[in-house]
XYZ file of C-alpha atoms in Angstrom:
451
model
C -167.926 22.733 248.552
C -166.607 20.350 251.175
C -166.169 17.141 249.337
C -167.175 13.949 251.147
C -163.866 12.344 250.321
C -161.683 15.172 251.973
C -161.591 14.275 255.609
C -160.112 16.011 258.601
C -157.322 14.326 260.688
C -157.821 13.338 264.133
C -155.891 16.310 265.650
C -158.046 18.662 263.659
C -161.081 17.047 265.196
C -159.712 17.056 268.808
C -158.734 20.839 268.518
C -162.580 21.515 268.644
C -162.926 19.998 272.095
C -163.772 22.518 274.854
C -161.487 20.751 277.400
C -159.455 17.547 277.971
C -162.389 15.586 279.623
C -164.297 16.122 276.288
C -161.419 14.902 274.252
C -161.283 11.765 276.274
C -164.875 11.190 276.125
C -165.126 11.868 272.446
C -162.287 9.516 271.730
C -164.262 6.730 273.347
C -167.200 7.389 270.914
C -165.034 7.523 267.967
C -165.693 3.906 267.076
C -168.583 2.191 265.069
C -169.956 0.317 268.248
C -172.436 3.095 269.542
C -173.399 4.546 266.100
C -176.264 3.742 263.609
C -177.548 5.385 260.393
C -174.369 7.342 260.132
C -173.765 9.304 256.853
C -172.260 12.335 255.237
C -172.850 14.585 252.327
C -170.786 16.369 249.530
C -172.245 19.550 250.927
C -170.400 19.150 254.327
C -172.829 17.693 256.579
C -172.162 14.516 258.852
C -174.959 12.834 260.906
C -175.630 9.773 263.087
C -177.572 8.210 265.842
C -175.588 7.618 269.041
C -176.647 4.923 271.765
C -177.002 6.798 275.157
C -178.387 6.026 278.657
C -181.940 6.441 277.476
C -184.304 4.328 275.200
C -183.866 6.571 272.297
C -180.515 7.297 270.630
C -179.200 10.847 270.438
C -179.542 12.625 267.051
C -176.282 14.098 266.195
C -175.488 16.260 263.211
C -172.581 18.546 262.538
C -172.286 21.138 259.705
C -168.648 21.103 258.452
C -169.375 23.535 255.594
C -170.275 26.517 258.045
C -168.106 29.531 257.129
C -167.243 30.276 260.619
C -166.209 26.651 261.475
C -168.251 23.653 262.411
C -171.800 23.867 263.913
C -173.332 21.035 265.948
C -176.592 19.832 267.262
C -177.190 16.869 269.470
C -180.184 15.615 271.546
C -178.045 14.921 274.646
C -178.365 17.314 277.537
C -174.618 18.268 277.736
C -173.881 22.005 278.138
C -170.532 21.467 276.529
C -170.187 22.768 272.918
C -169.348 20.528 271.102
C -170.416 17.665 273.035
C -168.816 14.124 273.226
C -171.103 12.826 270.692
C -170.403 15.524 268.071
C -166.562 14.776 268.594
C -167.039 11.146 268.416
C -168.981 11.362 265.201
C -166.319 13.563 263.719
C -163.701 11.184 264.821
C -165.619 8.344 263.297
C -165.888 10.229 259.940
C -162.092 11.315 260.099
C -161.196 7.615 260.350
C -162.728 6.841 256.962
C -162.962 3.055 256.338
C -166.530 3.463 254.970
C -168.085 3.567 258.342
C -169.550 7.072 257.550
C -170.664 6.644 253.805
C -171.937 9.399 251.570
C -175.700 9.335 251.705
C -178.715 11.536 251.612
C -179.508 13.332 254.926
C -182.441 12.217 257.048
C -185.366 14.635 257.510
C -184.280 15.362 261.009
C -180.787 16.480 259.958
C -181.596 18.265 256.790
C -184.362 20.379 258.638
C -181.657 21.738 260.913
C -178.986 22.170 258.267
C -181.374 23.982 255.980
C -182.768 26.360 258.924
C -179.219 27.344 260.229
C -177.790 28.073 256.693
C -180.908 30.231 255.961
C -180.371 32.172 259.333
C -176.537 32.523 258.493
C -177.539 34.036 255.024
C -179.863 36.428 256.558
C -177.409 37.463 259.275
C -174.817 38.096 256.360
C -177.310 40.219 254.564
C -178.274 42.271 257.616
C -174.448 43.136 258.284
C -174.019 44.319 254.918
C -173.302 48.061 253.926
C -176.422 50.085 253.879
C -178.111 48.156 256.885
C -179.646 49.845 259.820
C -176.410 49.225 261.900
C -174.719 52.132 260.265
C -177.319 54.728 260.896
C -175.999 55.660 264.296
C -175.854 59.501 265.102
C -172.168 60.348 264.257
C -172.163 63.624 266.464
C -173.361 61.708 269.269
C -170.552 59.139 268.643
C -167.922 61.996 268.617
C -169.091 63.360 271.834
C -168.909 59.944 273.571
C -165.444 59.525 272.166
C -164.308 62.724 273.613
C -165.589 61.997 277.027
C -164.023 58.726 276.955
C -160.779 60.196 275.865
C -161.000 62.770 278.877
C -161.516 59.908 281.296
C -158.466 57.943 280.020
C -156.332 61.001 280.165
C -157.114 61.515 283.773
C -156.572 57.745 284.405
C -153.175 57.881 282.726
C -152.120 61.025 284.565
C -153.103 59.407 288.019
C -151.209 56.154 286.936
C -148.074 58.381 286.189
C -148.306 59.647 289.824
C -148.525 56.144 291.069
C -145.393 55.147 289.102
C -143.467 58.211 290.477
C -144.345 57.416 294.027
C -143.175 53.751 293.425
C -139.867 54.836 292.122
C -139.305 57.605 294.553
C -139.982 55.205 297.480
C -137.778 52.453 295.967
C -138.654 49.264 294.340
C -138.175 47.316 297.430
C -141.303 48.895 298.782
C -143.570 47.175 296.211
C -142.848 43.895 297.998
C -144.106 45.346 301.247
C -147.285 46.853 299.894
C -148.630 43.745 298.431
C -151.029 43.170 295.430
C -154.136 45.012 296.799
C -152.699 48.535 296.192
C -152.057 47.307 292.453
C -155.699 45.877 292.175
C -157.123 49.165 293.383
C -155.080 51.055 290.836
C -156.289 48.765 288.225
C -159.746 49.268 289.238
C -159.260 52.954 288.746
C -158.050 52.389 285.305
C -161.378 50.274 284.727
C -163.297 53.285 285.883
C -161.224 55.595 283.467
C -162.256 53.115 280.683
C -158.713 52.403 280.011
C -158.864 48.474 279.965
C -155.458 48.193 278.450
C -153.893 49.952 281.205
C -155.714 48.093 283.801
C -154.428 44.653 282.425
C -150.787 46.116 282.291
C -151.229 47.426 286.025
C -152.449 43.662 287.158
C -149.493 42.297 285.431
C -147.063 44.695 287.195
C -148.681 43.939 290.521
C -147.875 40.231 290.168
C -144.083 40.610 289.585
C -143.075 41.557 293.134
C -141.724 38.520 295.213
C -142.279 36.411 291.983
C -138.779 34.774 291.891
C -135.153 35.871 291.579
C -134.566 39.022 289.624
C -138.219 40.349 290.191
C -136.914 43.958 290.767
C -135.326 44.085 287.256
C -138.475 42.774 285.682
C -140.651 45.247 287.716
C -138.354 48.091 286.652
C -138.840 46.935 282.885
C -142.634 46.804 283.165
C -142.743 50.202 284.944
C -140.881 51.673 282.148
C -143.090 50.260 279.448
C -146.211 51.294 281.310
C -144.671 54.914 281.626
C -144.065 54.861 278.004
C -147.664 53.923 277.165
C -148.917 56.739 279.548
C -146.635 59.302 277.811
C -147.681 57.997 274.422
C -151.393 58.513 275.197
C -150.716 61.884 276.901
C -148.719 63.128 273.721
C -150.628 61.254 270.963
C -151.250 64.308 269.041
C -147.434 64.444 268.454
C -147.138 60.957 267.172
C -147.150 59.592 263.654
C -150.719 58.300 262.672
C -149.673 54.600 262.977
C -147.958 54.774 266.212
C -150.814 56.851 267.628
C -153.316 54.180 266.455
C -151.216 51.622 268.357
C -151.266 53.578 271.544
C -154.950 53.920 271.329
C -155.335 50.108 270.875
C -152.940 49.549 273.779
C -154.618 51.654 276.371
C -157.779 49.868 275.395
C -159.803 52.046 272.759
C -161.470 49.470 270.354
C -161.523 50.305 266.665
C -162.901 48.712 263.672
C -160.958 46.734 261.067
C -160.724 49.512 258.460
C -157.963 48.019 256.196
C -158.761 47.151 252.552
C -160.173 43.704 252.111
C -157.327 41.233 251.063
C -158.484 38.095 249.466
C -156.200 35.069 249.791
C -156.035 31.271 250.492
C -155.494 31.451 254.176
C -153.937 28.524 256.083
C -154.951 27.956 259.609
C -151.458 27.958 261.406
C -152.426 27.678 265.021
C -155.577 28.133 267.394
C -155.584 28.494 271.117
C -157.598 29.717 274.002
C -156.484 31.426 277.121
C -158.987 32.139 279.957
C -159.552 33.837 283.232
C -162.442 34.089 285.504
C -164.472 36.408 283.351
C -163.371 35.776 279.617
C -162.180 33.311 277.198
C -159.945 34.710 274.533
C -159.412 32.706 271.225
C -156.388 33.434 269.011
C -156.182 32.097 265.515
C -153.276 32.837 263.234
C -153.654 32.635 259.522
C -151.096 32.538 256.653
C -151.823 33.999 253.262
C -150.362 31.856 250.489
C -150.193 34.728 248.018
C -149.373 37.523 250.331
C -146.898 35.702 252.459
C -148.145 37.313 255.653
C -149.750 36.087 258.879
C -152.681 37.742 260.539
C -154.228 37.225 263.954
C -157.809 36.734 264.476
C -159.171 37.469 267.872
C -162.600 36.402 269.541
C -163.911 36.287 272.980
C -166.518 34.298 274.836
C -168.002 34.752 278.369
C -166.302 32.496 280.960
C -167.186 28.825 280.326
C -168.303 29.414 276.756
C -165.836 28.638 273.782
C -165.562 31.687 271.498
C -166.261 31.343 267.696
C -165.139 30.819 265.003
C -163.463 27.515 265.603
C -160.634 26.789 262.808
C -158.605 23.699 263.287
C -154.968 23.517 262.341
C -154.203 22.490 258.685
C -157.450 23.715 257.172
C -157.382 26.531 254.457
C -159.929 29.015 253.566
C -160.587 31.234 250.521
C -161.680 34.400 252.167
C -160.978 38.176 252.669
C -159.305 39.810 255.964
C -159.152 43.384 256.839
C -156.371 44.828 259.013
C -157.059 46.772 262.288
C -155.453 50.231 262.537
C -151.870 50.548 264.150
C -148.276 50.413 263.137
C -147.270 46.866 262.524
C -150.703 45.572 263.439
C -150.968 42.044 263.001
C -154.764 41.630 264.060
C -157.388 41.400 261.340
C -161.047 40.627 261.011
C -162.332 37.809 258.793
C -164.658 39.114 256.186
C -166.338 37.474 253.262
C -165.653 33.724 252.736
C -166.002 32.149 249.330
C -165.695 28.551 250.259
C -165.834 26.396 253.441
C -162.564 25.428 255.228
C -160.926 22.501 253.754
C -157.873 20.461 254.604
C -154.602 21.397 252.797
C -151.073 20.358 252.417
C -149.939 23.955 252.097
C -146.863 25.075 254.317
C -145.822 28.660 255.276
C -142.464 29.922 254.232
C -139.742 29.646 256.881
C -136.835 31.563 258.125
C -133.724 30.922 260.400
C -133.498 31.581 263.923
C -131.455 34.803 263.563
C -133.805 36.219 261.067
C -136.725 35.528 263.345
C -134.928 37.299 266.226
C -134.372 40.208 263.684
C -137.962 40.303 262.719
C -139.046 40.858 266.302
C -136.533 43.625 266.924
C -137.842 45.367 263.748
C -141.467 45.037 265.041
C -140.635 46.622 268.397
C -139.948 49.875 266.501
C -143.462 50.227 265.455
C -144.910 48.871 268.739
C -142.685 48.915 271.804
C -145.092 46.954 273.961
C -145.311 44.069 271.469
C -144.940 40.693 273.388
C -143.973 38.552 270.273
C -144.411 38.119 266.489
C -145.597 35.295 264.476
C -142.698 33.347 262.716
C -142.004 30.165 260.875
C -138.680 28.477 261.510
C -137.215 26.316 258.819
C -134.943 23.400 259.295
C -134.670 23.563 263.106
C -133.998 20.795 265.581
C -135.116 20.884 269.270
C -132.213 20.307 271.562
C -131.843 20.379 275.347
C -129.839 23.273 276.841
C -129.337 22.539 280.614
C -132.607 22.574 282.282
C -134.278 24.253 279.245
C -134.799 23.736 275.446
C -133.902 25.598 272.394
C -134.540 25.355 268.581
C -131.139 25.129 266.750
C -130.711 25.697 262.986
C -129.724 22.439 261.358
C -127.476 24.319 258.773
C -125.989 26.952 261.073
C -124.732 27.725 264.650
C -127.585 29.841 265.994
C -130.405 28.992 268.078
C -133.575 30.377 269.767
C -134.433 29.516 273.402
C -137.986 28.217 274.013
C -139.980 30.403 276.311
C -140.208 29.026 279.918
C -143.769 28.348 279.787
C -143.276 26.217 276.599
C -141.082 23.862 278.594
C -143.900 22.753 280.742
C -146.342 21.829 277.899
C -147.038 18.412 276.478
C -146.403 20.095 273.059
C -142.871 20.178 273.685
C -142.671 16.512 273.796
C -144.732 16.106 270.649
C -142.299 18.269 268.893
C -139.287 16.299 270.100
C -140.930 13.057 268.910
C -142.056 14.608 265.659
C -138.386 15.639 265.126
C -136.614 12.568 266.372
C -133.340 14.445 265.903
C -134.224 15.485 262.227
C -134.929 19.222 261.121
C -138.546 20.114 261.141
C -140.541 23.332 260.346
C -142.121 25.039 263.446
C -144.552 27.958 263.501
C -144.749 29.901 266.641
C -144.462 33.217 268.597
C -141.110 34.760 269.151
C -140.710 37.401 271.689
C -138.500 38.705 274.654
C -139.116 35.453 276.715
C -138.084 33.149 273.896
C -139.847 31.110 271.171
C -143.293 29.462 271.895
C -143.894 26.626 269.484
C -147.439 26.192 268.334
C -147.302 23.875 265.180
C -144.926 21.878 263.457
C -144.520 19.938 260.126
C -142.246 16.740 259.547
C -139.314 17.159 257.139
C -141.328 14.865 254.528
C -144.846 14.740 253.624
C -147.367 14.787 256.447
C -150.041 16.984 258.033
C -149.506 19.831 260.418
C -149.103 18.815 264.151
C -150.765 21.144 266.716
C -148.322 21.754 269.716
C -150.747 23.937 271.947
């Protein structure tokens, strides 16, 4: 159970906001002024009435004990989720000071909480082994898989010819042909049901004329795409783990079939990336007993936040199952035994040279891997010309920050947190450098999200 006395930090609450405007609006409502009859329960519910523009206050309630992250209900007409009133209520609760005391939930809040928890229990029962979801015709599924594999093979063969034509004509020609030809090629990969190939083709098409050194970057990406094509066309000759990685990289979905691993999982980072069609949420978890990091991926239609929402600094007692593939980091969240709660747990760290070595080892199992999750111990952010790097406090090595990380506000939060002293930093280490996502001060203190 979520104890009423164990409260979240302001950063953990603000991490739930769907956008910057919601964070600002929620911050203005995080004071006692507009609220009345606010309260919270030991079972993980927070509620209150917020004065709005109408004659009646908005009834706002949050279920913090929901296994997949907080759930919200508010009487306001906002289409954002959570709305500014839910954020303001959680900020008021996180501040303590007795403004949101322990109490018995009013009837309107209790009715909603009981109803949604009952529906959640029914959903878990429906998804258990032996349910109707597992009765699909296996022979029909096999035929569909064979048909799709044939389409992907045709797409990969066509893409190989496209790459051959590019190299035969010279890379300089890619600058003249423009992006349209690559977009057409990507559309052909979508028709072949190879979404992974389509994504890489779109990325490749954006490289020409992208700045100094673009021919080198284009050749590198062409090489990786050629390697992926050949991996698919010769997948029967590959080891099982690498073949599973190739299938995932071309866009074939698979179920998490690894054994369920129960641990106390610390939420290391959560961040969203979006395009015009889809929002992707990435959540990194660290197992205290297994000493491993796993990635939860979820998706939402454009304009709608994916689930679950697990702010940094929480920990959950749960099971996870890995997806197939050599060196696979993605996992599926399974059974949860308790709601997420704040924790002082920190992951184990390593030096910058060890982090670079870990990425190199990971490429052996997955040559298309962009980065690996690592926690750096005792590092100091220092400027390096126009860029920044994380230097070992007790050594003479450093990791450069990825170019995109230097343009984020999180860099300045990291510099301020350090103040020239060593800190612990979690992030993604890859060929573009290190992207910091979360940091901890040298002494006691909560995790600080940087993304």
